XYZ file of N, CA, C and O in Angstrom:
776
model
N 0.844 -1.181 0.000
C 0.000 0.000 0.000
C 0.891 1.247 0.000
O 1.903 1.297 0.690
N 0.503 2.284 -0.738
C 1.260 3.522 -0.797
C 0.901 4.453 0.349
O -0.016 4.197 1.136
N 1.645 5.571 0.435
C 1.417 6.518 1.527
C 0.015 7.115 1.496
O -0.610 7.286 2.541
N -0.475 7.447 0.317
C -1.820 8.028 0.228
C -2.865 7.046 0.757
O -3.779 7.427 1.497
N -2.725 5.787 0.399
C -3.650 4.755 0.883
C -3.521 4.576 2.393
O -4.514 4.359 3.095
N -2.284 4.662 2.908
C -2.065 4.567 4.356
C -2.753 5.723 5.088
O -3.360 5.530 6.137
N -2.636 6.915 4.529
C -3.287 8.090 5.128
C -4.803 7.902 5.117
O -5.479 8.106 6.131
N -5.326 7.506 3.977
C -6.769 7.301 3.832
C -7.269 6.259 4.825
O -8.257 6.462 5.520
N -6.564 5.154 4.902
C -6.954 4.057 5.794
C -6.905 4.483 7.259
O -7.830 4.196 8.034
N -5.853 5.175 7.642
C -5.723 5.639 9.028
C -6.823 6.645 9.354
O -7.457 6.578 10.420
N -7.053 7.583 8.437
C -8.087 8.597 8.669
C -9.469 7.956 8.743
O -10.285 8.315 9.603
N -9.722 6.994 7.871
C -11.011 6.301 7.892
C -11.240 5.651 9.259
O -12.313 5.777 9.849
N -10.220 4.966 9.744
C -10.324 4.310 11.049
C -10.602 5.325 12.166
O -11.488 5.122 13.002
N -9.861 6.412 12.159
C -10.018 7.421 13.216
C -11.345 8.166 13.117
O -12.022 8.377 14.126
N -11.736 8.571 11.919
C -13.015 9.266 11.750
C -14.182 8.354 12.108
O -15.182 8.795 12.667
N -14.060 7.065 11.788
C -15.129 6.103 12.106
C -15.324 5.948 13.608
O -16.435 5.745 14.076
N -14.213 6.022 14.357
C -14.278 5.839 15.810
C -14.575 7.132 16.554
O -15.236 7.119 17.590
N -14.043 8.261 16.068
C -14.059 9.494 16.843
C -14.813 10.657 16.208
O -14.979 11.692 16.848
N -15.217 10.541 14.950
C -15.843 11.657 14.268
C -14.810 12.637 13.746
O -13.603 12.501 14.003
N -15.268 13.631 13.011
C -14.373 14.581 12.352
C -13.646 15.484 13.336
O -12.430 15.654 13.274
N -14.385 16.090 14.236
C -13.844 17.137 15.109
C -12.737 16.628 16.040
O -11.786 17.346 16.328
N -12.857 15.402 16.500
C -11.917 14.874 17.491
C -10.612 14.352 16.898
O -9.732 13.918 17.636
N -10.495 14.385 15.589
C -9.299 13.851 14.934
C -8.515 15.015 14.333
O -9.093 15.889 13.703
N -7.204 14.997 14.531
C -6.373 16.019 13.878
C -5.364 15.339 12.946
O -5.215 14.116 12.959
N -4.682 16.154 12.164
C -3.737 15.622 11.178
C -2.630 14.821 11.861
O -2.210 13.772 11.354
N -2.172 15.271 13.013
C -1.116 14.536 13.725
C -1.581 13.134 14.111
O -0.796 12.177 14.029
N -2.844 12.995 14.519
C -3.382 11.668 14.845
C -3.333 10.759 13.616
O -2.957 9.583 13.702
N -3.752 11.319 12.486
C -3.798 10.536 11.237
C -2.390 10.105 10.826
O -2.159 8.932 10.509
N -1.453 11.049 10.849
C -0.092 10.723 10.395
C 0.595 9.751 11.344
O 1.356 8.889 10.896
N 0.314 9.863 12.629
C 0.896 8.941 13.610
C 0.433 7.513 13.300
O 1.250 6.584 13.242
N -0.875 7.348 13.073
C -1.399 6.014 12.783
C -0.921 5.505 11.417
O -0.662 4.309 11.254
N -0.774 6.422 10.465
C -0.319 6.035 9.124
C 1.193 5.793 9.059
O 1.685 5.226 8.086
N 1.905 6.243 10.090
C 3.346 6.047 10.122
C 4.106 6.974 9.187
O 5.121 6.581 8.612
N 3.612 8.182 9.015
C 4.281 9.157 8.148
C 4.411 10.491 8.889
O 3.816 10.680 9.948
N 5.139 11.419 8.294
C 5.285 12.738 8.907
C 4.092 13.624 8.529
O 3.418 13.389 7.524
N 3.879 14.658 9.335
C 2.804 15.614 9.053
C 3.044 16.280 7.701
O 2.113 16.488 6.918
N 4.294 16.599 7.395
C 4.626 17.212 6.105
C 4.230 16.335 4.929
O 3.767 16.827 3.898
N 4.422 15.020 5.086
C 4.027 14.092 4.016
C 2.525 14.108 3.787
O 2.056 13.955 2.654
N 1.757 14.289 4.861
C 0.298 14.358 4.735
C -0.086 15.426 3.719
O -0.894 15.192 2.821
N 0.507 16.602 3.850
C 0.134 17.738 3.005
C 0.610 17.594 1.559
O 0.157 18.319 0.683
N 1.479 16.630 1.317
C 1.858 16.310 -0.059
C 0.694 15.624 -0.789
O 0.542 15.770 -2.001
N -0.134 14.895 -0.029
C -1.238 14.125 -0.622
C -2.602 14.795 -0.466
O -3.480 14.609 -1.306
N -2.787 15.532 0.615
C -4.072 16.189 0.887
C -3.820 17.618 1.349
O -2.998 17.838 2.241
N -4.542 18.591 0.794
C -4.342 19.980 1.210
C -4.816 20.251 2.636
O -4.326 21.175 3.283
N -5.753 19.427 3.135
C -6.291 19.669 4.475
C -6.991 18.422 4.999
O -7.310 17.502 4.241
N -7.249 18.436 6.284
C -8.031 17.372 6.913
C -9.433 17.348 6.307
O -10.006 16.274 6.085
N -9.980 18.525 6.009
C -11.325 18.621 5.435
C -11.399 17.934 4.075
O -12.355 17.202 3.801
N -10.384 18.170 3.225
C -10.377 17.530 1.906
C -10.306 16.006 2.015
O -10.983 15.293 1.276
N -9.496 15.515 2.933
C -9.407 14.076 3.164
C -10.736 13.539 3.664
O -11.224 12.507 3.186
N -11.345 14.253 4.615
C -12.616 13.790 5.143
C -13.682 13.734 4.050
O -14.451 12.776 3.984
N -13.726 14.736 3.202
C -14.720 14.755 2.123
C -14.541 13.546 1.208
O -15.514 12.905 0.813
N -13.304 13.191 0.900
C -13.049 12.011 0.072
C -13.559 10.746 0.773
O -14.187 9.881 0.152
N -13.297 10.645 2.064
C -13.767 9.493 2.840
C -15.292 9.496 2.912
O -15.938 8.460 2.730
N -15.874 10.657 3.145
C -17.333 10.773 3.223
C -17.979 10.323 1.920
O -18.970 9.588 1.932
N -17.420 10.744 0.792
C -17.992 10.356 -0.505
C -17.965 8.845 -0.690
O -18.938 8.256 -1.166
N -16.873 8.218 -0.317
C -16.783 6.764 -0.464
C -17.787 6.061 0.454
O -18.463 5.121 0.053
N -17.874 6.549 1.680
C -18.803 5.949 2.642
C -20.249 6.150 2.184
O -21.079 5.247 2.268
N -20.544 7.327 1.678
C -21.882 7.646 1.190
C -22.252 6.716 0.029
O -23.377 6.218 -0.045
N -21.311 6.468 -0.863
C -21.570 5.571 -2.000
C -21.841 4.147 -1.524
O -22.738 3.475 -2.029
N -21.074 3.681 -0.532
C -21.309 2.333 0.010
C -22.724 2.217 0.568
O -23.419 1.228 0.334
N -23.133 3.235 1.324
C -24.469 3.216 1.926
C -25.535 3.283 0.843
O -26.531 2.567 0.893
N -25.329 4.140 -0.159
C -26.295 4.242 -1.258
C -26.446 2.886 -1.951
O -27.560 2.432 -2.211
N -25.335 2.230 -2.246
C -25.390 0.920 -2.907
C -26.143 -0.091 -2.049
O -26.955 -0.879 -2.567
N -25.908 -0.068 -0.736
C -26.621 -0.970 0.174
C -28.122 -0.666 0.171
O -28.949 -1.585 0.136
N -28.469 0.606 0.225
C -29.889 0.990 0.217
C -30.552 0.537 -1.077
O -31.634 -0.050 -1.056
N -29.905 0.789 -2.202
C -30.484 0.395 -3.500
C -30.710 -1.110 -3.556
O -31.757 -1.573 -4.007
N -29.740 -1.875 -3.066
C -29.879 -3.340 -3.050
C -31.034 -3.793 -2.161
O -31.622 -4.841 -2.393
N -31.355 -2.999 -1.141
C -32.384 -3.363 -0.172
C -33.795 -2.953 -0.598
O -34.767 -3.366 0.028
N -33.898 -2.118 -1.630
C -35.211 -1.605 -2.030
C -35.815 -2.418 -3.159
O -35.109 -2.865 -4.056
N -37.121 -2.554 -3.105
C -37.874 -3.105 -4.223
C -38.503 -1.908 -4.922
O -39.502 -1.353 -4.448
N -37.926 -1.489 -6.025
C -38.373 -0.278 -6.705
C -39.670 -0.471 -7.487
O -40.159 0.473 -8.111
N -40.249 -1.675 -7.412
C -41.507 -1.929 -8.111
C -42.729 -1.678 -7.226
O -43.849 -1.670 -7.732
N -42.533 -1.494 -5.931
C -43.677 -1.246 -5.049
C -44.029 0.240 -5.083
O -43.319 1.051 -5.674
N -45.133 0.591 -4.436
C -45.613 1.967 -4.456
C -44.604 2.897 -3.764
O -43.978 2.514 -2.774
N -44.422 4.116 -4.263
C -43.424 5.042 -3.716
C -43.490 5.270 -2.204
O -42.448 5.458 -1.580
N -44.669 5.272 -1.608
C -44.747 5.488 -0.155
C -43.974 4.409 0.597
O -43.259 4.694 1.558
N -44.087 3.171 0.130
C -43.368 2.060 0.768
C -41.863 2.181 0.540
O -41.061 1.973 1.456
N -41.474 2.550 -0.679
C -40.050 2.742 -0.989
C -39.484 3.883 -0.153
O -38.414 3.752 0.444
N -40.212 5.003 -0.107
C -39.735 6.177 0.638
C -39.564 5.852 2.112
O -38.567 6.242 2.730
N -40.521 5.127 2.680
C -40.423 4.786 4.101
C -39.196 3.921 4.360
O -38.432 4.174 5.294
N -38.981 2.913 3.522
C -37.825 2.042 3.721
C -36.522 2.811 3.462
O -35.554 2.667 4.204
N -36.519 3.642 2.414
C -35.333 4.437 2.105
C -34.949 5.325 3.282
O -33.802 5.350 3.708
N -35.923 6.068 3.797
C -35.646 6.980 4.905
C -35.151 6.202 6.122
O -34.181 6.600 6.778
N -35.813 5.097 6.433
C -35.411 4.293 7.589
C -33.988 3.758 7.442
O -33.191 3.813 8.383
N -33.659 3.228 6.266
C -32.310 2.702 6.040
C -31.259 3.813 6.106
O -30.180 3.625 6.672
N -31.580 4.970 5.540
C -30.647 6.090 5.567
C -30.424 6.575 6.996
O -29.292 6.825 7.410
N -31.500 6.689 7.761
C -31.384 7.143 9.144
C -30.599 6.135 9.978
O -29.772 6.516 10.814
N -30.839 4.861 9.744
C -30.098 3.819 10.465
C -28.608 3.908 10.143
O -27.759 3.820 11.027
N -28.280 4.113 8.875
C -26.878 4.225 8.474
C -26.223 5.437 9.116
O -25.093 5.360 9.603
N -26.933 6.553 9.134
C -26.367 7.764 9.726
C -26.182 7.620 11.229
O -25.190 8.075 11.784
N -27.139 6.983 11.876
C -27.078 6.827 13.325
C -25.882 5.964 13.734
O -25.275 6.195 14.772
N -25.552 4.987 12.928
C -24.505 4.033 13.271
C -23.158 4.357 12.641
O -22.234 3.557 12.717
N -23.028 5.519 12.010
C -21.815 5.817 11.267
C -21.389 7.256 11.547
O -22.023 8.197 11.072
N -20.314 7.429 12.303
C -19.854 8.774 12.670
C -19.417 9.589 11.459
O -19.460 10.819 11.494
N -19.011 8.929 10.401
C -18.632 9.659 9.188
C -19.875 10.289 8.565
O -19.905 11.481 8.271
N -20.920 9.509 8.376
C -22.148 10.023 7.760
C -22.876 11.010 8.661
O -23.545 11.922 8.173
N -22.748 10.845 9.961
C -23.388 11.774 10.911
C -22.920 13.206 10.724
O -23.628 14.145 11.104
N -21.755 13.379 10.150
C -21.213 14.726 9.985
C -22.066 15.588 9.061
O -21.978 16.803 9.102
N -22.920 14.971 8.234
C -23.804 15.753 7.359
C -24.696 16.672 8.194
O -25.007 17.780 7.782
N -25.093 16.207 9.380
C -25.996 16.978 10.244
C -25.314 17.526 11.495
O -25.927 18.274 12.240
N -24.069 17.153 11.741
C -23.433 17.491 13.014
C -22.955 18.934 13.110
O -22.746 19.438 14.202
N -22.747 19.588 11.991
C -22.337 20.977 12.021
C -20.837 21.208 12.005
O -20.397 22.341 11.891
N -20.016 20.165 12.112
C -18.570 20.339 12.134
C -17.985 20.606 10.750
O -17.045 21.377 10.607
N -18.534 19.948 9.742
C -18.024 20.089 8.373
C -19.188 20.088 7.380
O -18.993 19.961 6.177
N -20.365 20.253 7.888
C -21.588 20.221 7.073
C -21.525 21.226 5.918
O -21.853 20.900 4.774
N -21.088 22.441 6.203
C -21.036 23.486 5.182
C -20.076 23.087 4.052
O -20.387 23.260 2.877
N -18.929 22.526 4.396
C -17.949 22.112 3.399
C -18.469 20.955 2.551
O -18.243 20.915 1.337
N -19.163 20.011 3.188
C -19.740 18.891 2.443
C -20.781 19.373 1.443
O -20.770 18.964 0.277
N -21.666 20.235 1.889
C -22.711 20.741 0.994
C -22.106 21.568 -0.138
O -22.525 21.450 -1.293
N -21.100 22.370 0.171
C -20.422 23.158 -0.864
C -19.731 22.241 -1.866
O -19.754 22.496 -3.081
N -19.126 21.164 -1.365
C -18.461 20.216 -2.264
C -19.452 19.638 -3.265
O -19.188 19.604 -4.467
N -20.593 19.197 -2.776
C -21.586 18.607 -3.676
C -22.166 19.644 -4.631
O -22.434 19.340 -5.796
N -22.331 20.886 -4.181
C -22.803 21.948 -5.081
C -21.802 22.203 -6.193
O -22.185 22.440 -7.334
N -20.529 22.172 -5.867
C -19.479 22.460 -6.845
C -19.089 21.251 -7.685
O -18.324 21.390 -8.640
N -19.564 20.080 -7.324
C -19.235 18.839 -8.043
C -20.505 18.028 -8.287
O -20.693 16.957 -7.701
N -21.390 18.530 -9.151
C -22.682 17.856 -9.345
C -22.561 16.413 -9.829
O -23.431 15.603 -9.557
N -21.469 16.079 -10.492
C -21.293 14.697 -10.936
C -21.177 13.759 -9.743
O -21.611 12.612 -9.798
N -20.621 14.217 -8.625
C -20.524 13.390 -7.424
C -21.831 13.387 -6.645
O -22.158 12.410 -5.981
N -22.577 14.478 -6.724
C -23.884 14.539 -6.061
C -24.801 13.450 -6.617
O -25.524 12.800 -5.868
N -24.745 13.242 -7.918
C -25.607 12.250 -8.560
C -25.351 10.839 -8.036
O -26.241 9.996 -8.067
N -24.153 10.575 -7.529
C -23.836 9.229 -7.028
C -24.041 9.106 -5.520
O -23.757 8.070 -4.941
N -24.541 10.164 -4.884
C -24.732 10.152 -3.432
C -26.106 9.607 -3.054
O -26.994 9.463 -3.893
N -26.290 9.319 -1.768
C -27.587 8.879 -1.255
C -28.643 9.933 -1.569
O -29.729 9.629 -2.069
N -28.308 11.166 -1.299
C -29.240 12.278 -1.545
C -29.568 12.410 -3.033
O -30.710 12.644 -3.413
N -28.555 12.269 -3.881
C -28.768 12.327 -5.327
C -29.689 11.223 -5.814
O -30.531 11.427 -6.688
N -29.525 10.022 -5.232
C -30.393 8.900 -5.586
C -31.840 9.203 -5.206
O -32.760 8.966 -5.980
N -32.045 9.753 -4.006
C -33.397 10.094 -3.567
C -34.002 11.156 -4.481
O -35.165 11.063 -4.869
N -33.216 12.137 -4.827
C -33.714 13.187 -5.725
C -34.114 12.602 -7.081
O -35.134 12.987 -7.657
N -33.325 11.660 -7.592
C -33.662 11.005 -8.865
C -34.965 10.209 -8.731
O -35.798 10.206 -9.656
N -35.154 9.533 -7.597
C -36.414 8.812 -7.366
C -37.595 9.770 -7.381
O -38.623 9.494 -8.014
N -37.460 10.892 -6.674
C -38.548 11.881 -6.643
C -38.854 12.396 -8.040
O -40.031 12.541 -8.405
N -37.830 12.653 -8.840
C -38.044 13.120 -10.215
C -38.805 12.086 -11.030
O -39.718 12.431 -11.796
N -38.442 10.802 -10.867
C -39.141 9.742 -11.600
C -40.593 9.634 -11.147
O -41.498 9.518 -11.961
N -40.803 9.662 -9.833
C -42.169 9.573 -9.316
C -42.997 10.780 -9.743
O -44.176 10.663 -10.020
N -42.370 11.942 -9.806
C -43.065 13.147 -10.267
C -43.487 12.953 -11.722
O -44.605 13.243 -12.110
N -42.584 12.435 -12.537
C -42.864 12.171 -13.948
C -44.010 11.162 -14.099
O -44.846 11.277 -14.989
N -44.032 10.165 -13.212
C -45.070 9.123 -13.253
C -46.366 9.545 -12.556
O -47.277 8.721 -12.416
N -46.443 10.784 -12.092
C -47.636 11.331 -11.407
C -47.985 10.552 -10.144
O -49.153 10.326 -9.844
N -46.966 10.162 -9.394
C -47.173 9.413 -8.159
C -46.957 10.267 -6.915
O -47.136 9.785 -5.799
N -46.541 11.520 -7.102
C -46.324 12.421 -5.974
C -47.440 13.448 -5.905
O -48.025 13.807 -6.920
N -47.686 13.935 -4.708
C -48.678 14.999 -4.561
C -48.192 16.216 -5.329
O -46.996 16.467 -5.417
N -49.112 16.960 -5.865
C -48.746 18.069 -6.747
C -48.592 19.400 -6.026
O -48.026 20.334 -6.585
N -49.080 19.497 -4.802
C -49.012 20.763 -4.077
C -47.726 20.917 -3.273
O -47.573 21.857 -2.504
N -46.781 20.021 -3.475
C -45.519 20.046 -2.741
C -44.392 19.815 -3.744
O -44.418 18.843 -4.503
N -43.401 20.695 -3.750
C -42.279 20.557 -4.690
C -41.298 19.491 -4.205
O -41.296 19.120 -3.026
N -40.460 19.037 -5.121
C -39.419 18.070 -4.743
C -38.482 18.664 -3.703
O -38.016 17.966 -2.809
N -38.191 19.965 -3.812
C -37.317 20.628 -2.846
C -37.936 20.592 -1.450
O -37.234 20.378 -0.459
N -39.249 20.794 -1.373
C -39.930 20.730 -0.079
C -39.902 19.307 0.477
O -39.730 19.113 1.681
N -40.046 18.326 -0.404
C -39.976 16.930 0.038
C -38.575 16.596 0.545
O -38.428 15.929 1.576
N -37.545 17.073 -0.152
C -36.177 16.834 0.295
C -35.948 17.508 1.651
O -35.251 16.965 2.506
N -36.562 18.677 1.853
C -36.424 19.371 3.137
C -37.053 18.558 4.266
O -36.536 18.528 5.386
N -38.163 17.867 3.981
C -38.792 16.997 4.984
C -37.838 15.853 5.336
O -37.634 15.541 6.509
N -37.233 15.234 4.313
C -36.286 14.145 4.568
C -35.081 14.648 5.361
O -34.604 13.977 6.271
N -34.587 15.836 5.017
C -33.462 16.422 5.751
C -33.829 16.643 7.217
O -33.036 16.382 8.113
N -35.051 17.144 7.441
C -35.496 17.403 8.817
C -35.577 16.107 9.615
O -35.183 16.063 10.785
N -36.059 15.042 8.995
C -36.126 13.744 9.680
C -34.727 13.224 10.005
O -34.484 12.724 11.101
N -33.813 13.349 9.051
C -32.434 12.897 9.283
C -31.794 13.713 10.394
O -31.107 13.170 11.264
N -32.022 15.022 10.381
C -31.465 15.891 11.410
C -32.035 15.524 12.779
O -31.300 15.411 13.753
N -33.342 15.326 12.842
C -33.993 14.942 14.099
C -33.403 13.645 14.631
O -33.020 13.550 15.796
N -33.297 12.665 13.766
C -32.783 11.370 14.193
C -31.318 11.461 14.615
O -30.925 10.884 15.625
N -30.517 12.207 13.856
C -29.085 12.330 14.177
C -28.861 13.076 15.482
O -27.859 12.861 16.153
N -29.777 13.936 15.857
C -29.608 14.749 17.053
C -30.492 14.313 18.210
O -30.583 15.006 19.222
N -31.119 13.170 18.086
C -31.933 12.629 19.159
C -31.007 12.195 20.287
O -30.090 11.409 20.079
N -31.214 12.729 21.453
C -30.322 12.467 22.584
C -30.286 10.992 22.982
O -29.241 10.428 23.208
N -31.446 10.385 23.094
C -31.503 9.027 23.631
C -32.195 8.100 22.641
O -33.409 7.993 22.621
N -31.391 7.446 21.794
C -31.957 6.519 20.812
C -32.523 5.266 21.469
O -33.290 4.539 20.866
N -32.141 5.016 22.698
C -32.613 3.801 23.361
C -34.038 3.958 23.885
O -34.694 2.976 24.204
N -34.516 5.172 23.985
C -35.870 5.406 24.468
C -36.859 4.898 23.428
O -36.879 5.361 22.290
N -37.685 3.924 23.804
C -38.631 3.354 22.850
C -39.646 4.393 22.390
O -40.085 4.376 21.252
N -40.004 5.322 23.250
C -40.942 6.366 22.853
C -40.367 7.260 21.782
O -41.039 7.589 20.804
N -39.110 7.648 21.929
C -38.469 8.506 20.934
C -38.295 7.762 19.618
O -38.572 8.300 18.541
N -37.860 6.527 19.689
C -37.670 5.723 18.489
C -38.992 5.506 17.762
O -39.082 5.662 16.541
N -40.032 5.184 18.506
C -41.349 4.973 17.906
C -41.866 6.256 17.269
O -42.452 6.232 16.188
N -41.630 7.392 17.911
C -42.065 8.677 17.359
C -41.382 8.950 16.029
O -42.035 9.357 15.058
N -40.077 8.725 15.958
C -39.354 8.933 14.709
C -39.878 7.991 13.634
O -40.077 8.390 12.481
N -40.153 6.735 13.994
C -40.686 5.781 13.017
C -42.053 6.225 12.484
O -42.329 6.101 11.292
N -42.898 6.765 13.359
C -44.192 7.281 12.915
C -44.000 8.483 11.999
O -44.695 8.611 10.974
N -43.091 9.371 12.356
C -42.847 10.538 11.509
C -42.350 10.123 10.119
O -42.744 10.714 9.109
N -41.509 9.111 10.066
C -41.036 8.593 8.784
C -42.213 8.057 7.974
O -42.354 8.354 6.781
N -43.074 7.292 8.621
C -44.236 6.726 7.918
C -45.147 7.841 7.414
O -45.597 7.824 6.264
N -45.429 8.825 8.261
C -46.294 9.929 7.855
C -45.685 10.713 6.699
O -46.390 11.130 5.777
N -44.377 10.944 6.746
C -43.707 11.679 5.669
C -43.792 10.903 4.361
O -44.101 11.473 3.306
N -43.518 9.600 4.416
C -43.563 8.771 3.206
C -44.964 8.749 2.608
O -45.140 8.875 1.396
N -45.979 8.599 3.461
C -47.360 8.611 2.970
C -47.767 10.000 2.494
O -48.532 10.144 1.537
N -47.243 11.018 3.144
C -47.638 12.388 2.842
C -47.134 12.927 1.521
O -47.728 13.843 0.957
N -46.038 12.388 0.989
C -45.498 12.921 -0.262
C -46.123 12.273 -1.490
O -46.010 12.800 -2.587
N -46.758 11.123 -1.301
C -47.262 10.375 -2.456
C -48.774 10.464 -2.562
O -49.478 10.723 -1.600
N -49.249 10.201 -3.767
C -50.685 10.070 -3.987
C -51.106 8.688 -3.487
O -50.279 7.774 -3.376
N -52.370 8.538 -3.207
C -52.893 7.222 -2.834
C -52.689 6.262 -4.000
O -52.879 6.645 -5.152
N -52.323 5.045 -3.723
C -52.107 4.063 -4.780
C -53.404 3.867 -5.546
O -54.465 3.680 -4.971
N -53.291 3.934 -6.885
C -54.441 3.674 -7.743
C -55.385 4.860 -7.895
O -56.439 4.715 -8.483
N -54.999 6.046 -7.401
C -55.848 7.216 -7.570
C -55.077 8.337 -8.226
O -53.857 8.314 -8.294
N -55.777 9.314 -8.678
C -55.152 10.502 -9.235
C -55.217 11.672 -8.263
O -54.857 12.778 -8.594
N -55.742 11.420 -7.053
C -55.916 12.498 -6.079
C -54.648 12.789 -5.325
O -53.762 12.033 -5.225
């Protein structure tokens, strides 16, 4: 393995265990067995390295979600499962949690805005493509834009990521109900035009 791969691997391990904020370049280089100066030969900053790791992790989760979905069922069922799987992945993954944590959220969003080709391969990009297809197929409610629907999904992810006590059955059940209501709320009734 080369130095860049060693840096990536060490950073992945540290970010997975400790999150973005708690890891510094010295921690990464110590685990990778290289000097701090060598780090900057491969990555301009900790943020740039994290974004690369985040993109890879996001793609893995997206691929897992796609494999888990039956895209032939009604959109409300797909949306509910999609949201649940995405929230579960974020809850259990300190790298993905950074989307809502506020430590590097602005940089991640700016990266995707400036690199639309990578946005299309993200979990969020996949959801947006699903909404566009469902809109084309007249399966979504017409009084709500796709942007508003994405904002609902973002709010659910933010709520779940910032829920203090995931072990509380009441809190978990509430989030599950909100997911179900959101999924049902964005789609038309199956077999109707209403």
